[in-house]
JSON list of C-alpha atoms in Angstrom, two decimals:
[
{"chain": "A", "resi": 1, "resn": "UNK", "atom": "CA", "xyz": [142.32, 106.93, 55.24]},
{"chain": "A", "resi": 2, "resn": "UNK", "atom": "CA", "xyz": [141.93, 109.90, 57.32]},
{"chain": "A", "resi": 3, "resn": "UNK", "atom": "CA", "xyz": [138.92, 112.36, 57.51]},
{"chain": "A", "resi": 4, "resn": "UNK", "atom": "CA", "xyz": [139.60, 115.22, 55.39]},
{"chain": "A", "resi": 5, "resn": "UNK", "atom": "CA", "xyz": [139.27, 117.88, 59.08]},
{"chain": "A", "resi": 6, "resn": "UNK", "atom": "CA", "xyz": [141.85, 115.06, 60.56]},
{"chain": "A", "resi": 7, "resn": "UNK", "atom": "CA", "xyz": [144.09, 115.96, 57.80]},
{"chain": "A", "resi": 8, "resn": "UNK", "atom": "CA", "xyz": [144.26, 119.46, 58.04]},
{"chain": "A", "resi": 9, "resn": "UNK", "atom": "CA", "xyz": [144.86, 119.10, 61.57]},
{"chain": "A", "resi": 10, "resn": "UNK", "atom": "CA", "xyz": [147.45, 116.72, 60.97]},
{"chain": "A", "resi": 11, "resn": "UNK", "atom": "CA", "xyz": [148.90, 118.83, 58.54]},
{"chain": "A", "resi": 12, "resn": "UNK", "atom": "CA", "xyz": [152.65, 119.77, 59.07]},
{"chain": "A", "resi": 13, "resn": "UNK", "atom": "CA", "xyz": [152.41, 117.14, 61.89]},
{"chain": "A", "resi": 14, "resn": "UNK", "atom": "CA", "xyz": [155.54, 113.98, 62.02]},
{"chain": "A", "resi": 15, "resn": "UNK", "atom": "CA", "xyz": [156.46, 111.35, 63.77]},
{"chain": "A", "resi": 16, "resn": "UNK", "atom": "CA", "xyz": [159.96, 111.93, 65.05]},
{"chain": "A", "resi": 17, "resn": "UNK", "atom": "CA", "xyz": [161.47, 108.51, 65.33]},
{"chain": "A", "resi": 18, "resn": "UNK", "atom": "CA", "xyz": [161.66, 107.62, 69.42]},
{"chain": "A", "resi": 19, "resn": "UNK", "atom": "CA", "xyz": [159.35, 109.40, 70.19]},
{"chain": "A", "resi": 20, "resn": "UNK", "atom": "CA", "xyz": [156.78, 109.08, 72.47]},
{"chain": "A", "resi": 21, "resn": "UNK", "atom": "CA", "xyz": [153.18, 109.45, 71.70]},
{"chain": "A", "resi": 22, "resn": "UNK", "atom": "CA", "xyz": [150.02, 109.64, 74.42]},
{"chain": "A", "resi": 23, "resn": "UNK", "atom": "CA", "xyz": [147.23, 108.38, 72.08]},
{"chain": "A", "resi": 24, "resn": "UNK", "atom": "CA", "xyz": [143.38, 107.90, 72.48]},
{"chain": "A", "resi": 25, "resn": "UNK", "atom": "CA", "xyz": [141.60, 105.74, 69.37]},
{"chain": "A", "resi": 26, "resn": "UNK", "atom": "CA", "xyz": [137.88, 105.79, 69.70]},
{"chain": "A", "resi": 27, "resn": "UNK", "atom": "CA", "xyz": [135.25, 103.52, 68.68]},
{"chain": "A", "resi": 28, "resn": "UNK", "atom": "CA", "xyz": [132.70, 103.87, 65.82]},
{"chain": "A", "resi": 29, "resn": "UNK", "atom": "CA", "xyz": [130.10, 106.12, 67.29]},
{"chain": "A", "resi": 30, "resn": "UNK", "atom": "CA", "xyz": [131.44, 105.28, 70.45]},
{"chain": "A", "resi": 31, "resn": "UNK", "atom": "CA", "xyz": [130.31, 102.05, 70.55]},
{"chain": "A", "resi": 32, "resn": "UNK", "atom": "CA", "xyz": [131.50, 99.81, 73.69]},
{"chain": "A", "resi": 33, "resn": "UNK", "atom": "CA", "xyz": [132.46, 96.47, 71.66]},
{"chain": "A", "resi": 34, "resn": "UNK", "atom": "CA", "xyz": [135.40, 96.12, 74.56]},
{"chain": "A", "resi": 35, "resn": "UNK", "atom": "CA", "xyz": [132.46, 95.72, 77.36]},
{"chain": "A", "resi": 36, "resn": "UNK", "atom": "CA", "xyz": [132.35, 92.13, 75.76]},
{"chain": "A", "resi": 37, "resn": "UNK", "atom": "CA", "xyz": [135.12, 89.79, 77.16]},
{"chain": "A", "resi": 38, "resn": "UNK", "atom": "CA", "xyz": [136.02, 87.87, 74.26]},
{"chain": "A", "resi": 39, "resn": "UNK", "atom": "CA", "xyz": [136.36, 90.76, 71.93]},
{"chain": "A", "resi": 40, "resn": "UNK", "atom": "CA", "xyz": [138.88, 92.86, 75.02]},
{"chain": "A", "resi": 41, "resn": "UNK", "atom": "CA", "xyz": [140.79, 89.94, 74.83]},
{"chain": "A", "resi": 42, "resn": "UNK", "atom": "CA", "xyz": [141.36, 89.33, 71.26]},
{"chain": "A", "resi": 43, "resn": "UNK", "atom": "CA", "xyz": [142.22, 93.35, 71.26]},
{"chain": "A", "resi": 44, "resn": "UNK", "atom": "CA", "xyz": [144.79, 92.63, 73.85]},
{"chain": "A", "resi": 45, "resn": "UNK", "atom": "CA", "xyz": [146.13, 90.43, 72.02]},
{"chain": "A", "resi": 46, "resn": "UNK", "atom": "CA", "xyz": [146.47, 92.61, 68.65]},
{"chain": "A", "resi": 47, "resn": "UNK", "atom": "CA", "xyz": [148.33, 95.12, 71.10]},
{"chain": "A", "resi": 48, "resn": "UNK", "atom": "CA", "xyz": [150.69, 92.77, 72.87]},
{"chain": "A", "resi": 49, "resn": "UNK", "atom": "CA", "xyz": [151.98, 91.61, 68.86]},
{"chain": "A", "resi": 50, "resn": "UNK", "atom": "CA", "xyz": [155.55, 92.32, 68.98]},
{"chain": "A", "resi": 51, "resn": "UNK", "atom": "CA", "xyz": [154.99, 91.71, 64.93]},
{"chain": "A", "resi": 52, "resn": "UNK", "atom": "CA", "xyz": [152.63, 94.13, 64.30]},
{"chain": "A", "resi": 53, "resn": "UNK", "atom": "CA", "xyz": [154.37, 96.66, 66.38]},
{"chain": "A", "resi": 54, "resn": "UNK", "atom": "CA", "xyz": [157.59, 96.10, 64.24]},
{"chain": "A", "resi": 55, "resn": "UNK", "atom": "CA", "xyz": [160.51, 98.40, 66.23]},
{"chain": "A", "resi": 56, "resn": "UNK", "atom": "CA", "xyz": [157.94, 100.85, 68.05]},
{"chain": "A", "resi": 57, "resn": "UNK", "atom": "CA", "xyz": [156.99, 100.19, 71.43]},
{"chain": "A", "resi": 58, "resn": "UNK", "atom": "CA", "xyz": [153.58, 100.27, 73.70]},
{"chain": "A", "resi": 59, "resn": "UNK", "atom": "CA", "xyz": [155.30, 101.25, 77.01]},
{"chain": "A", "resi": 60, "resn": "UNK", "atom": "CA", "xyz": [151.28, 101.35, 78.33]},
{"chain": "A", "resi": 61, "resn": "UNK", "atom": "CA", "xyz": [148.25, 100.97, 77.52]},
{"chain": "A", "resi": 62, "resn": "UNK", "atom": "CA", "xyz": [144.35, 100.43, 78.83]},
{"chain": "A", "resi": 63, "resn": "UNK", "atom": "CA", "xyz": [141.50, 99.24, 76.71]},
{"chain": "A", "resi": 64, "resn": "UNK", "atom": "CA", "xyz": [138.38, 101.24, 77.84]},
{"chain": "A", "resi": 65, "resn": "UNK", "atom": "CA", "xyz": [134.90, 100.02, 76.64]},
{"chain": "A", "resi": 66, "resn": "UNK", "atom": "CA", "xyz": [134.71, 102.51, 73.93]},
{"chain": "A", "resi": 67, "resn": "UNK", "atom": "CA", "xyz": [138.03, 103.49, 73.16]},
{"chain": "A", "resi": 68, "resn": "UNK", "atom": "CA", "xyz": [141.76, 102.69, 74.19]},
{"chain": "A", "resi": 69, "resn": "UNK", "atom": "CA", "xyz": [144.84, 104.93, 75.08]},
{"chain": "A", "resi": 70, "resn": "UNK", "atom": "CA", "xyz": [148.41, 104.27, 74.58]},
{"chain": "A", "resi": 71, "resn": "UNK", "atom": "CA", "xyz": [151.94, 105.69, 75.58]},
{"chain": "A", "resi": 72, "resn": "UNK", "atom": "CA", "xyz": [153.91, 104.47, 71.76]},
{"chain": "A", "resi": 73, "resn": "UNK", "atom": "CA", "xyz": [157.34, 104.75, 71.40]},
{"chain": "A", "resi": 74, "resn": "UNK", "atom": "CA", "xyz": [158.11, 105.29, 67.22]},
{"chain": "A", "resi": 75, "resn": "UNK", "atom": "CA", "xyz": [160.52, 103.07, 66.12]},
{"chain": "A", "resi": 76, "resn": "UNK", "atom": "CA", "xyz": [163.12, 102.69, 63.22]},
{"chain": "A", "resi": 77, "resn": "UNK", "atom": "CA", "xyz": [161.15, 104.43, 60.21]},
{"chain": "A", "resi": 78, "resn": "UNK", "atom": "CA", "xyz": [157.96, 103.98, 61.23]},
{"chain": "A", "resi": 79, "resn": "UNK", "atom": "CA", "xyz": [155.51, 106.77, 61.45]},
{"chain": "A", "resi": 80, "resn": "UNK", "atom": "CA", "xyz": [152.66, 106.99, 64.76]},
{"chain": "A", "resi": 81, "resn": "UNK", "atom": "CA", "xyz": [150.03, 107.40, 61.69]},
{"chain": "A", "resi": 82, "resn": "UNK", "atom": "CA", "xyz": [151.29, 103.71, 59.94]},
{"chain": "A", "resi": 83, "resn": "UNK", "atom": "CA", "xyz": [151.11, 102.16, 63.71]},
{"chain": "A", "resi": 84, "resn": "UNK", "atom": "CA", "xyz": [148.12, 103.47, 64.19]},
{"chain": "A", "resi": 85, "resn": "UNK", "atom": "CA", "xyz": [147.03, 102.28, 61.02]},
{"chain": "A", "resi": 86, "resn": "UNK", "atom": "CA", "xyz": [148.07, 99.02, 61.33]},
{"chain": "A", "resi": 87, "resn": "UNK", "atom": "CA", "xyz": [146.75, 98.20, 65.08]},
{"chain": "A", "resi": 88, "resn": "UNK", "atom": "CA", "xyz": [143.09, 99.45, 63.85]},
{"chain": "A", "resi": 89, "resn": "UNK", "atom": "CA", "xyz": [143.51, 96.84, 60.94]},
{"chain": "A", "resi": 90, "resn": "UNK", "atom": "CA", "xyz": [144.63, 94.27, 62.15]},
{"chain": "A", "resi": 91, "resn": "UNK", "atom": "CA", "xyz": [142.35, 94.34, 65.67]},
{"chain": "A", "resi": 92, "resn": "UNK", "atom": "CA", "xyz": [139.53, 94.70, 62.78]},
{"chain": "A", "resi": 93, "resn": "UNK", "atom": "CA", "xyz": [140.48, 92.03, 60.95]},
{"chain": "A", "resi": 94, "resn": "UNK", "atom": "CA", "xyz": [140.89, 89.77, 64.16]},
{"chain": "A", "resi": 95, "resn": "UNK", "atom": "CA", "xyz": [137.92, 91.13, 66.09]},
{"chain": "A", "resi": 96, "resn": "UNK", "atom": "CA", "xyz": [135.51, 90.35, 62.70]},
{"chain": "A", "resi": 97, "resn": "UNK", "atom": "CA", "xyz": [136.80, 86.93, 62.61]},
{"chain": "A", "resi": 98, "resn": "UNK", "atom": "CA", "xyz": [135.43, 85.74, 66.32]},
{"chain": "A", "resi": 99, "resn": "UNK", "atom": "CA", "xyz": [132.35, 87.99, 65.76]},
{"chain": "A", "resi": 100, "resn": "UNK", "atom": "CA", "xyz": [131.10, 87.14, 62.22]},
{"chain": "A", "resi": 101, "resn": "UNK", "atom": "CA", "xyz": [130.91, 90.78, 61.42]},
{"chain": "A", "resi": 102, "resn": "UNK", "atom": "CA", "xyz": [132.53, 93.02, 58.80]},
{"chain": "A", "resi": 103, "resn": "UNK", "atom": "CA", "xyz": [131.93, 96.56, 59.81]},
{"chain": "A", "resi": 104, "resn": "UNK", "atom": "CA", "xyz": [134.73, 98.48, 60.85]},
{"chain": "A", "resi": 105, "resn": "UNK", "atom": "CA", "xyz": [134.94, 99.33, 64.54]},
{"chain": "A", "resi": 106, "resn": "UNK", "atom": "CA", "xyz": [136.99, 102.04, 64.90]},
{"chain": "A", "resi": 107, "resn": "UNK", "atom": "CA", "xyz": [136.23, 106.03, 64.58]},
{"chain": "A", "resi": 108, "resn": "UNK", "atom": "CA", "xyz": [138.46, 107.55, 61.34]},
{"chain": "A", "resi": 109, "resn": "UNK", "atom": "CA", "xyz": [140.48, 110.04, 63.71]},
{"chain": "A", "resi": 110, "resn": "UNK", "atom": "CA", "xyz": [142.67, 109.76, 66.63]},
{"chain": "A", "resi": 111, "resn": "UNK", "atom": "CA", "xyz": [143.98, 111.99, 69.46]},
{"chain": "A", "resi": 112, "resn": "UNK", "atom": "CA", "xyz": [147.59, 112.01, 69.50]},
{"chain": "A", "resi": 113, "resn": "UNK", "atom": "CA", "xyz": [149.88, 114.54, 71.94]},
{"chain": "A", "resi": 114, "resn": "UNK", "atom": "CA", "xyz": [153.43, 114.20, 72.05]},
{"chain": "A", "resi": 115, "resn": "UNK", "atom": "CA", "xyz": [155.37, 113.39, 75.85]},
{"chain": "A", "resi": 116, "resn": "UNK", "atom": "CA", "xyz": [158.69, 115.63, 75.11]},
{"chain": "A", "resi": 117, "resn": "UNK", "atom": "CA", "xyz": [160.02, 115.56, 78.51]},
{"chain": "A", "resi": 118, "resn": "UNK", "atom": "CA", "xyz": [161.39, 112.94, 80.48]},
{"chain": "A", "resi": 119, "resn": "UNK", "atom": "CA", "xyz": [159.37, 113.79, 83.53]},
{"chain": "A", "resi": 120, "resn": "UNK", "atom": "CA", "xyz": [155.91, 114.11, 81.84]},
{"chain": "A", "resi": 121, "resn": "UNK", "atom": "CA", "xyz": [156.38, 110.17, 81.02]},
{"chain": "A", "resi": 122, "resn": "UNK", "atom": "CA", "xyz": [155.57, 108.58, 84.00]},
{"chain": "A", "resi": 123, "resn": "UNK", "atom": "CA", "xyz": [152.44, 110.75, 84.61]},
{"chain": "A", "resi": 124, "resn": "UNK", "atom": "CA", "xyz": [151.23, 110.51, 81.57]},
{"chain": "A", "resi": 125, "resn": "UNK", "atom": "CA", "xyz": [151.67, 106.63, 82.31]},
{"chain": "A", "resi": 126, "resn": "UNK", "atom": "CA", "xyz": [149.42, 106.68, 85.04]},
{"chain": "A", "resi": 127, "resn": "UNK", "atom": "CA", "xyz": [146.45, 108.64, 83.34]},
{"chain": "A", "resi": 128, "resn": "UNK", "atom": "CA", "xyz": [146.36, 105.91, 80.73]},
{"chain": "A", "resi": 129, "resn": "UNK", "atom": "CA", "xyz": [146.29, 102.83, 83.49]},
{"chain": "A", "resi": 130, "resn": "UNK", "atom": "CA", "xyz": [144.42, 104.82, 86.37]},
{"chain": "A", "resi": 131, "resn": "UNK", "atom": "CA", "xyz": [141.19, 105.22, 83.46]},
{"chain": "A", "resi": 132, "resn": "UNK", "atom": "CA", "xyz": [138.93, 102.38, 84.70]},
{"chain": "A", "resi": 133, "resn": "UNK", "atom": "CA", "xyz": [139.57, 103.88, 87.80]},
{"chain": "A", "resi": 134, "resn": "UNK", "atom": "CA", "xyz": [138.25, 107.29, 86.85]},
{"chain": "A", "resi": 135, "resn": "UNK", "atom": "CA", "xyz": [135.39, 105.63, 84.97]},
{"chain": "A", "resi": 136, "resn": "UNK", "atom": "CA", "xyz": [134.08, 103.57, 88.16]},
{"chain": "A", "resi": 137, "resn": "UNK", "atom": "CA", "xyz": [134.96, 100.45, 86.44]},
{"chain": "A", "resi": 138, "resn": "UNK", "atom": "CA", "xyz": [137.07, 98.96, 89.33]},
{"chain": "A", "resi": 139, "resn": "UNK", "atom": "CA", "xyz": [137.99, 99.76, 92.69]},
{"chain": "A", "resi": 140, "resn": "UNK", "atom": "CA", "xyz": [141.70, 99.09, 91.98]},
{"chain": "A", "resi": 141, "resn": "UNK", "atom": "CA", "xyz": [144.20, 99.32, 88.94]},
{"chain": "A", "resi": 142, "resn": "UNK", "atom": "CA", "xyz": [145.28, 95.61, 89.54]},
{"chain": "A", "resi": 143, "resn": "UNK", "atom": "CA", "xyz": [141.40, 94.36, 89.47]},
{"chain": "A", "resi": 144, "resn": "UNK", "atom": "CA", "xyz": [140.48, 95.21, 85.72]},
{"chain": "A", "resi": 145, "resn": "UNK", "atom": "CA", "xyz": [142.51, 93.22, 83.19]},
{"chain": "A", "resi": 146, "resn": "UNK", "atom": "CA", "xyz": [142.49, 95.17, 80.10]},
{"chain": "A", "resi": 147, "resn": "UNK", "atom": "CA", "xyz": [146.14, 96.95, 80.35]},
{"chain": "A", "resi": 148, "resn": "UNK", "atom": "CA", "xyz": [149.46, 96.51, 80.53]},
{"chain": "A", "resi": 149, "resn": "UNK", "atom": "CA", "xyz": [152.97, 98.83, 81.13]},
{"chain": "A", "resi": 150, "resn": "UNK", "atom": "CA", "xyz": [156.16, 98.42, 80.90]},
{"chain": "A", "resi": 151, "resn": "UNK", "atom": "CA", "xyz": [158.91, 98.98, 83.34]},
{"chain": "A", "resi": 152, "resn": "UNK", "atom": "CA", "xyz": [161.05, 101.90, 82.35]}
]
């Protein structure tokens, strides 16, 4: 469910099948559940589920502390807002499981802007994967473990 000022933003707003999506999903109140290890990994994991992604794609993405971002390539008839959707559920679902909680982690809204030209793709790549890097998390890219990209 959306929050009703989401929704009028949103309003007008589709997913055009393949396309691609730069997308930031923040925690509840910003809180850093992903500074734990075993609760980064088990998001990983939700992310790298070919199942769950059905025919859309992650082509990258970085799991931050407090939120994550994601280049998402819409598949078939799927909509960003029903991917979306289904990650926050499902990384919920999993994420309660190992921690014996039931609260929802994840903020209502999300920050979606669309990548419509081929050349705004890979820089918008390397935002997502340089963010530790910007946040002082790591010295180097290839020294936090939280991410992933494809090769296009």
């Amino acid at each position: 469910m959306l929050h009703t000022g989401h929704k009028q933003l949103r309003k007008g707003r589709y997913s055009q099948p393949n396309g691609i999506y730069l997308v930031t999903v923040v925690t509840h109140q910003r809180t850093p559940y992903f500074s734990e290890k075993d609760i980064a990994v088990c998001f990983c994991r939700t992310l790298n589920n070919p199942i769950l992604l059905k025919q859309s794609k992650l082509l990258a993405w970085v799991v931050m502390p407090d939120h994550w971002h994601a280049l998402i390539q819409i598949g078939g008839q799927d909509t960003l807002e029903r991917v979306i959707a289904r990650i926050k559920a499902t990384a919920t679902r999993n994420i309660n499981r190992i921690t014996n909680r039931t609260e929802s982690i994840w903020n209502k809204t999300y920050h979606d802007r669309a990548i419509r030209r081929e050349e705004d793709l890979l820089p918008a790549a390397r935002y997502i994967v340089a963010n530790p890097l910007r946040a002082g998390l790591v010295r180097r890219v290839g020294d936090y473990p939280y991410w992933n990209a494809i090769r296009v």
